[in-house]
XYZ file of C-alpha atoms in Angstrom:
199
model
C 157.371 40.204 -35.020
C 159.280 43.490 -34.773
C 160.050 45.321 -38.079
C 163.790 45.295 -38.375
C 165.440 48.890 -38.560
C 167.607 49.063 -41.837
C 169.455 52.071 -43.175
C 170.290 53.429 -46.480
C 173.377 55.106 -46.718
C 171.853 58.454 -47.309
C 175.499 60.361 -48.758
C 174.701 60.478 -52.551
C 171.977 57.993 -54.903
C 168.525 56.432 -54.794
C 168.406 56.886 -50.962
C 164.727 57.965 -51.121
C 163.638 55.125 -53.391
C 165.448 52.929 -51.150
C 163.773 54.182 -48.289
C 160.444 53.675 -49.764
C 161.131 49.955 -51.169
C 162.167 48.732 -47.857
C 159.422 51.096 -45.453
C 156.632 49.075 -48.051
C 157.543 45.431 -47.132
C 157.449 46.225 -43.393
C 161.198 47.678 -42.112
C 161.771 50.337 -40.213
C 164.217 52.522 -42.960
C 166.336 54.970 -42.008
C 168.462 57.348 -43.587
C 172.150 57.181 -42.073
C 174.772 59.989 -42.681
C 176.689 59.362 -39.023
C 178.277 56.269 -37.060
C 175.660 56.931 -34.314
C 172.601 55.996 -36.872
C 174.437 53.257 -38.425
C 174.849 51.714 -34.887
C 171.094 51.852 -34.465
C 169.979 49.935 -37.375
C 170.187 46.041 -37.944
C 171.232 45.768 -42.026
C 172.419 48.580 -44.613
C 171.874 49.535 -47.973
C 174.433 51.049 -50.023
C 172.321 52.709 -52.981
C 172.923 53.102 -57.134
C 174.789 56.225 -57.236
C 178.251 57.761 -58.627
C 180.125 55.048 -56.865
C 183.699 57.362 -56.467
C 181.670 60.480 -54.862
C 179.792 57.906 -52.502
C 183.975 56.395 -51.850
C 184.893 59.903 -51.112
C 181.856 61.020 -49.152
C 182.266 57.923 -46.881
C 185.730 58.791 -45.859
C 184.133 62.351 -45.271
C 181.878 61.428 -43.184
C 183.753 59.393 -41.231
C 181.783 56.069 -42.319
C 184.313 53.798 -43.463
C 185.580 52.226 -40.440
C 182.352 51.790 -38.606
C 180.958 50.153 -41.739
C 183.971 48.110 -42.724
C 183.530 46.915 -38.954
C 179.952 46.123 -38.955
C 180.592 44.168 -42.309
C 183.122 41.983 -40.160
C 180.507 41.596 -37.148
C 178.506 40.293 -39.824
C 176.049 43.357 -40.729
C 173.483 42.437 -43.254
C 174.392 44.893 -46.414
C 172.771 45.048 -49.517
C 174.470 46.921 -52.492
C 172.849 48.086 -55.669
C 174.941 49.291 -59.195
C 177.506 51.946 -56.812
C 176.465 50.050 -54.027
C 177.611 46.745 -55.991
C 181.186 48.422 -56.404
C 181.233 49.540 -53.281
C 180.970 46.401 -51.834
C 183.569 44.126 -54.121
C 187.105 43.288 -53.302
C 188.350 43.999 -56.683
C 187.068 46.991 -58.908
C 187.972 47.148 -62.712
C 187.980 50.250 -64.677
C 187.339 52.883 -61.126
C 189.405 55.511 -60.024
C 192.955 54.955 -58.542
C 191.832 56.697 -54.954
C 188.220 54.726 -55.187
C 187.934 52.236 -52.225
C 185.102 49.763 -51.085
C 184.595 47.858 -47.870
C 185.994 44.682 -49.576
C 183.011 42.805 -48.004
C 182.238 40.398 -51.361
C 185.041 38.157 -52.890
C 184.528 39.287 -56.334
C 186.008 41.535 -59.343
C 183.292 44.359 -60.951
C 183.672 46.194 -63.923
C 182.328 49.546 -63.241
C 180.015 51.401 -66.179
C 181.037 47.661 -67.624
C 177.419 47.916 -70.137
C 178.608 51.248 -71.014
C 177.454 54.937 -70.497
C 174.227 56.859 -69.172
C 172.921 56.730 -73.485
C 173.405 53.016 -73.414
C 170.904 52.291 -69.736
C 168.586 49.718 -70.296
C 165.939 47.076 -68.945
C 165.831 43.635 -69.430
C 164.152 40.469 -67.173
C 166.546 38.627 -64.769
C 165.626 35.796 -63.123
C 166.948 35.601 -59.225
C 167.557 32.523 -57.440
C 165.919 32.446 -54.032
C 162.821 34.712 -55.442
C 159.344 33.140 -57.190
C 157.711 34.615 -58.912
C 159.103 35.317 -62.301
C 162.047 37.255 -63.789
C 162.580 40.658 -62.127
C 162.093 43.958 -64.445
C 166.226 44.954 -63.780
C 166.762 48.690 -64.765
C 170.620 48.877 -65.505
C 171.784 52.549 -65.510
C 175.958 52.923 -66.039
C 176.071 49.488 -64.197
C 178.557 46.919 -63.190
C 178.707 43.236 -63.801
C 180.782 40.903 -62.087
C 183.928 39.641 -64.019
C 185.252 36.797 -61.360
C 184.050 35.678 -58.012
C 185.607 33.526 -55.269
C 184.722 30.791 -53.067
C 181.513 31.379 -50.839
C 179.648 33.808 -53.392
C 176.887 32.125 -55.043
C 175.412 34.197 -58.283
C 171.764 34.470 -58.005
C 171.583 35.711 -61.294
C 172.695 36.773 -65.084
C 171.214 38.380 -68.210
C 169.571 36.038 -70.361
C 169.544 37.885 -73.301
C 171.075 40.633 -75.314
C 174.469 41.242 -76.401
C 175.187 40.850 -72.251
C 173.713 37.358 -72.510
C 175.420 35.333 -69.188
C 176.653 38.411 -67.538
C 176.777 38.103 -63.706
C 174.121 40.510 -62.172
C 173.016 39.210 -58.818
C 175.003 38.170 -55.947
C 175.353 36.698 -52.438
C 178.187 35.802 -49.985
C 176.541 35.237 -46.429
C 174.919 38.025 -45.060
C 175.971 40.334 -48.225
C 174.165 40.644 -51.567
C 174.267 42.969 -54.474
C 173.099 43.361 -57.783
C 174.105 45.996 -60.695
C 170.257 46.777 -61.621
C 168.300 49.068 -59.495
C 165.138 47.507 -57.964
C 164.288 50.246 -55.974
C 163.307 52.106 -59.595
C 160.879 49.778 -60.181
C 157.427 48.694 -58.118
C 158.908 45.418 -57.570
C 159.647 44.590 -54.161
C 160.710 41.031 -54.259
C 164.524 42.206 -54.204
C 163.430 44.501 -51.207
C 161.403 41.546 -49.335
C 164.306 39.154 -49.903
C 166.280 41.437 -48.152
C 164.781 42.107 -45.416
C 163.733 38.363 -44.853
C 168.009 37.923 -44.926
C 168.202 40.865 -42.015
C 165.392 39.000 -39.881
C 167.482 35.730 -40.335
């Protein structure tokens, strides 16, 4: 079977880590900073990041369009923390000029479990993925406030003061989570991915 090609949008974040993740459970990874390189590959990531200079560098760059039109053709996208944002509908608490690609019918609060001083790690468990709870790094994150029909939530905080919060998501061929698996040596998030591109 041929390793699918799948790009990180390499403007601002964990591109690297990203890169490494997904090159370690058999893709192809690619960095992509122009329309030409996004054409080439068969699924995104959007990486953890500043999620308004990743909105700004897109428009920049000339991205938006060509990725809001691959999201519509049915592109398989994965967004983590800024890459969570950038993906929802509805953004609570971000900047008035901040736009996404609308791709997931949902509402995130950006930096919603507070500032850089108050990152943390706790175990989530993800539906779809054996193998025990994830270790979810959560640095300035979002959580999801509302979603709509045809998102599933794959999975929440189970404990803590953010006990039930909504940290995992899918609708169709796009998922997202606010924690950063590319931080950690887990690659379940990573192989689950890339099993949804081959799909």
């Amino acid at each position: 079977m041929t390793a699918p090609v799948i790009g990180v949008l390499a403007l601002q974040g964990d591109v690297r880590e990203h890169l490494t993740a997904l090159t370690d459970v058999g893709a192809q990874a690619r960095p992509v900073r122009r329309a030409a390189e996004l054409d080439a590959v068969d699924g995104l990531v959007i990486p953890g990041g500043e999620s308004t200079t990743i909105s700004k560098l897109v428009d920049i760059f000339e991205l938006r369009e060509p990725i809001d039109k691959r999201i519509a053709a049915g592109l398989p996208v994965y967004g983590s923390c800024a890459g969570m944002i950038m993906l929802a509908q509805e953004v609570l608490d971000g900047r008035p000029d901040q736009r996404g690609f609308d791709g997931i019918t949902m509402t995130v609060r950006r930096n919603a479990f507070g500032r850089q001083v108050d990152s943390f790690e706790a175990p989530v468990e993800i539906t779809g993925i054996d193998g025990g709870p994830l270790h979810a790094v959560f640095i300035r994150a979002p959580w999801v406030e509302r979603v709509g029909a045809g998102v599933e939530v794959l999975g929440t905080v189970t404990e803590g003061p953010a006990a039930g919060r909504v940290v995992a998501v899918r609708q169709g061929n796009l998922l997202a989570t606010s924690f950063h698996p590319e931080l950690t040596r887990d690659l379940r998030l990573h192989r689950y991915f890339v099993d949804l591109v081959r799909t």
